[in-house]
């Protein structure tokens, strides 16, 4: 009789598996502050809009990769200067960007990282630039995604700022 009740209870438990609630994924919000005044975010309407969306996706992708579950990152982009330059005399090639040693990518933004409970963990203002962008690996140069140099620059920043475990940061400051 006892065995019969045990088997019935086991069947009920197996029918309704107990799962832990899923942890909320990190959230990244990006605000572009006066994008019409940016140094270089591409030409005209569609090109500019596409590039801003690509930057927003890059911030979100890196945030989800590096932030802890439940954390929230707010980014206010203040200026963008894309890698390379679109040269007006290359008629018919609107998407052609000339890459040179002096046209490196630059981003300026403010950020605030919040814990899952809403408390501000850190904030700051960053001016990223990658003066050696042309020396990056061929994987970056031939990446089919939009704005590969800007994505690589953001990946480096996220790695240094958020992805590295705190123990690594502490170990580097020991005497």
mmCIF file with all atom_site columns, N, CA and C in Angstrom, residues 18-44:
data_model
loop_
_atom_site.group_PDB
_atom_site.id
_atom_site.type_symbol
_atom_site.label_atom_id
_atom_site.label_alt_id
_atom_site.label_comp_id
_atom_site.label_asym_id
_atom_site.label_entity_id
_atom_site.label_seq_id
_atom_site.pdbx_PDB_ins_code
_atom_site.Cartn_x
_atom_site.Cartn_y
_atom_site.Cartn_z
_atom_site.occupancy
_atom_site.B_iso_or_equiv
_atom_site.pdbx_formal_charge
_atom_site.auth_seq_id
_atom_site.auth_comp_id
_atom_site.auth_asym_id
_atom_site.auth_atom_id
_atom_site.pdbx_PDB_model_num
ATOM 1  N N  . UNK A 1 18 ? 9.926  20.486 -11.344 1.00 0.00 ? 18 UNK A N  1
ATOM 2  C CA . UNK A 1 18 ? 10.198 21.695 -10.591 1.00 0.00 ? 18 UNK A CA 1
ATOM 3  C C  . UNK A 1 18 ? 11.405 22.358 -11.238 1.00 0.00 ? 18 UNK A C  1
ATOM 4  N N  . UNK A 1 19 ? 11.211 23.586 -11.677 1.00 0.00 ? 19 UNK A N  1
ATOM 5  C CA . UNK A 1 19 ? 12.308 24.321 -12.290 1.00 0.00 ? 19 UNK A CA 1
ATOM 6  C C  . UNK A 1 19 ? 12.516 25.618 -11.528 1.00 0.00 ? 19 UNK A C  1
ATOM 7  N N  . UNK A 1 20 ? 13.738 25.981 -11.453 1.00 0.00 ? 20 UNK A N  1
ATOM 8  C CA . UNK A 1 20 ? 14.063 27.253 -10.815 1.00 0.00 ? 20 UNK A CA 1
ATOM 9  C C  . UNK A 1 20 ? 13.653 28.378 -11.756 1.00 0.00 ? 20 UNK A C  1
ATOM 10 N N  . UNK A 1 21 ? 13.213 29.485 -11.197 1.00 0.00 ? 21 UNK A N  1
ATOM 11 C CA . UNK A 1 21 ? 12.850 30.594 -12.075 1.00 0.00 ? 21 UNK A CA 1
ATOM 12 C C  . UNK A 1 21 ? 14.073 31.060 -12.870 1.00 0.00 ? 21 UNK A C  1
ATOM 13 N N  . UNK A 1 22 ? 13.855 31.345 -14.119 1.00 0.00 ? 22 UNK A N  1
ATOM 14 C CA . UNK A 1 22 ? 14.959 31.783 -14.975 1.00 0.00 ? 22 UNK A CA 1
ATOM 15 C C  . UNK A 1 22 ? 15.455 33.154 -14.518 1.00 0.00 ? 22 UNK A C  1
ATOM 16 N N  . UNK A 1 23 ? 16.769 33.311 -14.541 1.00 0.00 ? 23 UNK A N  1
ATOM 17 C CA . UNK A 1 23 ? 17.337 34.605 -14.170 1.00 0.00 ? 23 UNK A CA 1
ATOM 18 C C  . UNK A 1 23 ? 17.086 35.588 -15.304 1.00 0.00 ? 23 UNK A C  1
ATOM 19 N N  . UNK A 1 24 ? 16.738 36.807 -14.956 1.00 0.00 ? 24 UNK A N  1
ATOM 20 C CA . UNK A 1 24 ? 16.514 37.784 -16.028 1.00 0.00 ? 24 UNK A CA 1
ATOM 21 C C  . UNK A 1 24 ? 17.821 38.094 -16.757 1.00 0.00 ? 24 UNK A C  1
ATOM 22 N N  . UNK A 1 25 ? 17.742 38.225 -18.057 1.00 0.00 ? 25 UNK A N  1
ATOM 23 C CA . UNK A 1 25 ? 18.950 38.509 -18.826 1.00 0.00 ? 25 UNK A CA 1
ATOM 24 C C  . UNK A 1 25 ? 19.329 39.977 -18.648 1.00 0.00 ? 25 UNK A C  1
ATOM 25 N N  . UNK A 1 26 ? 20.594 40.297 -18.853 1.00 0.00 ? 26 UNK A N  1
ATOM 26 C CA . UNK A 1 26 ? 21.022 41.692 -18.745 1.00 0.00 ? 26 UNK A CA 1
ATOM 27 C C  . UNK A 1 26 ? 20.312 42.556 -19.788 1.00 0.00 ? 26 UNK A C  1
ATOM 28 N N  . UNK A 1 27 ? 20.053 43.792 -19.441 1.00 0.00 ? 27 UNK A N  1
ATOM 29 C CA . UNK A 1 27 ? 19.381 44.723 -20.346 1.00 0.00 ? 27 UNK A CA 1
ATOM 30 C C  . UNK A 1 27 ? 20.318 45.876 -20.680 1.00 0.00 ? 27 UNK A C  1
ATOM 31 N N  . UNK A 1 28 ? 20.333 46.261 -21.948 1.00 0.00 ? 28 UNK A N  1
ATOM 32 C CA . UNK A 1 28 ? 21.144 47.388 -22.389 1.00 0.00 ? 28 UNK A CA 1
ATOM 33 C C  . UNK A 1 28 ? 20.231 48.354 -23.139 1.00 0.00 ? 28 UNK A C  1
ATOM 34 N N  . UNK A 1 29 ? 20.229 49.613 -22.702 1.00 0.00 ? 29 UNK A N  1
ATOM 35 C CA . UNK A 1 29 ? 19.488 50.640 -23.418 1.00 0.00 ? 29 UNK A CA 1
ATOM 36 C C  . UNK A 1 29 ? 20.486 51.663 -23.947 1.00 0.00 ? 29 UNK A C  1
ATOM 37 N N  . UNK A 1 30 ? 20.274 52.067 -25.192 1.00 0.00 ? 30 UNK A N  1
ATOM 38 C CA . UNK A 1 30 ? 21.183 53.006 -25.843 1.00 0.00 ? 30 UNK A CA 1
ATOM 39 C C  . UNK A 1 30 ? 20.371 54.209 -26.311 1.00 0.00 ? 30 UNK A C  1
ATOM 40 N N  . UNK A 1 31 ? 20.844 55.395 -25.940 1.00 0.00 ? 31 UNK A N  1
ATOM 41 C CA . UNK A 1 31 ? 20.229 56.642 -26.388 1.00 0.00 ? 31 UNK A CA 1
ATOM 42 C C  . UNK A 1 31 ? 21.273 57.403 -27.200 1.00 0.00 ? 31 UNK A C  1
ATOM 43 N N  . UNK A 1 32 ? 20.896 57.830 -28.387 1.00 0.00 ? 32 UNK A N  1
ATOM 44 C CA . UNK A 1 32 ? 21.781 58.622 -29.221 1.00 0.00 ? 32 UNK A CA 1
ATOM 45 C C  . UNK A 1 32 ? 21.426 60.092 -29.022 1.00 0.00 ? 32 UNK A C  1
ATOM 46 N N  . UNK A 1 33 ? 22.337 60.842 -28.437 1.00 0.00 ? 33 UNK A N  1
ATOM 47 C CA . UNK A 1 33 ? 22.105 62.239 -28.108 1.00 0.00 ? 33 UNK A CA 1
ATOM 48 C C  . UNK A 1 33 ? 22.514 63.114 -29.292 1.00 0.00 ? 33 UNK A C  1
ATOM 49 N N  . UNK A 1 34 ? 21.550 63.788 -29.879 1.00 0.00 ? 34 UNK A N  1
ATOM 50 C CA . UNK A 1 34 ? 21.761 64.678 -31.019 1.00 0.00 ? 34 UNK A CA 1
ATOM 51 C C  . UNK A 1 34 ? 22.641 64.051 -32.112 1.00 0.00 ? 34 UNK A C  1
ATOM 52 N N  . UNK A 1 35 ? 22.177 62.954 -32.703 1.00 0.00 ? 35 UNK A N  1
ATOM 53 C CA . UNK A 1 35 ? 22.993 62.250 -33.707 1.00 0.00 ? 35 UNK A CA 1
ATOM 54 C C  . UNK A 1 35 ? 23.276 63.072 -34.967 1.00 0.00 ? 35 UNK A C  1
ATOM 55 N N  . UNK A 1 36 ? 22.457 64.074 -35.226 1.00 0.00 ? 36 UNK A N  1
ATOM 56 C CA . UNK A 1 36 ? 22.705 64.906 -36.411 1.00 0.00 ? 36 UNK A CA 1
ATOM 57 C C  . UNK A 1 36 ? 24.006 65.702 -36.274 1.00 0.00 ? 36 UNK A C  1
ATOM 58 N N  . UNK A 1 37 ? 24.538 65.833 -35.074 1.00 0.00 ? 37 UNK A N  1
ATOM 59 C CA . UNK A 1 37 ? 25.782 66.557 -34.855 1.00 0.00 ? 37 UNK A CA 1
ATOM 60 C C  . UNK A 1 37 ? 27.015 65.664 -34.753 1.00 0.00 ? 37 UNK A C  1
ATOM 61 N N  . UNK A 1 38 ? 26.858 64.362 -34.929 1.00 0.00 ? 38 UNK A N  1
ATOM 62 C CA . UNK A 1 38 ? 27.999 63.449 -34.839 1.00 0.00 ? 38 UNK A CA 1
ATOM 63 C C  . UNK A 1 38 ? 28.995 63.732 -35.959 1.00 0.00 ? 38 UNK A C  1
ATOM 64 N N  . UNK A 1 39 ? 30.256 63.489 -35.690 1.00 0.00 ? 39 UNK A N  1
ATOM 65 C CA . UNK A 1 39 ? 31.305 63.749 -36.674 1.00 0.00 ? 39 UNK A CA 1
ATOM 66 C C  . UNK A 1 39 ? 31.056 62.947 -37.949 1.00 0.00 ? 39 UNK A C  1
ATOM 67 N N  . UNK A 1 40 ? 30.881 61.618 -37.825 1.00 0.00 ? 40 UNK A N  1
ATOM 68 C CA . UNK A 1 40 ? 30.670 60.776 -39.010 1.00 0.00 ? 40 UNK A CA 1
ATOM 69 C C  . UNK A 1 40 ? 29.936 59.516 -38.595 1.00 0.00 ? 40 UNK A C  1
ATOM 70 N N  . UNK A 1 41 ? 28.676 59.439 -38.968 1.00 0.00 ? 41 UNK A N  1
ATOM 71 C CA . UNK A 1 41 ? 27.904 58.228 -38.716 1.00 0.00 ? 41 UNK A CA 1
ATOM 72 C C  . UNK A 1 41 ? 27.344 57.679 -40.030 1.00 0.00 ? 41 UNK A C  1
ATOM 73 N N  . UNK A 1 42 ? 27.914 58.168 -41.127 1.00 0.00 ? 42 UNK A N  1
ATOM 74 C CA . UNK A 1 42 ? 27.470 57.710 -42.446 1.00 0.00 ? 42 UNK A CA 1
ATOM 75 C C  . UNK A 1 42 ? 26.756 58.830 -43.178 1.00 0.00 ? 42 UNK A C  1
ATOM 76 N N  . UNK A 1 43 ? 26.472 58.557 -44.432 1.00 0.00 ? 43 UNK A N  1
ATOM 77 C CA . UNK A 1 43 ? 25.799 59.558 -45.265 1.00 0.00 ? 43 UNK A CA 1
ATOM 78 C C  . UNK A 1 43 ? 24.296 59.430 -45.180 1.00 0.00 ? 43 UNK A C  1
ATOM 79 N N  . UNK A 1 44 ? 23.642 60.523 -45.077 1.00 0.00 ? 44 UNK A N  1
ATOM 80 C CA . UNK A 1 44 ? 22.211 60.657 -45.290 1.00 0.00 ? 44 UNK A CA 1
ATOM 81 C C  . UNK A 1 44 ? 21.367 59.674 -44.477 1.00 0.00 ? 44 UNK A C  1
#
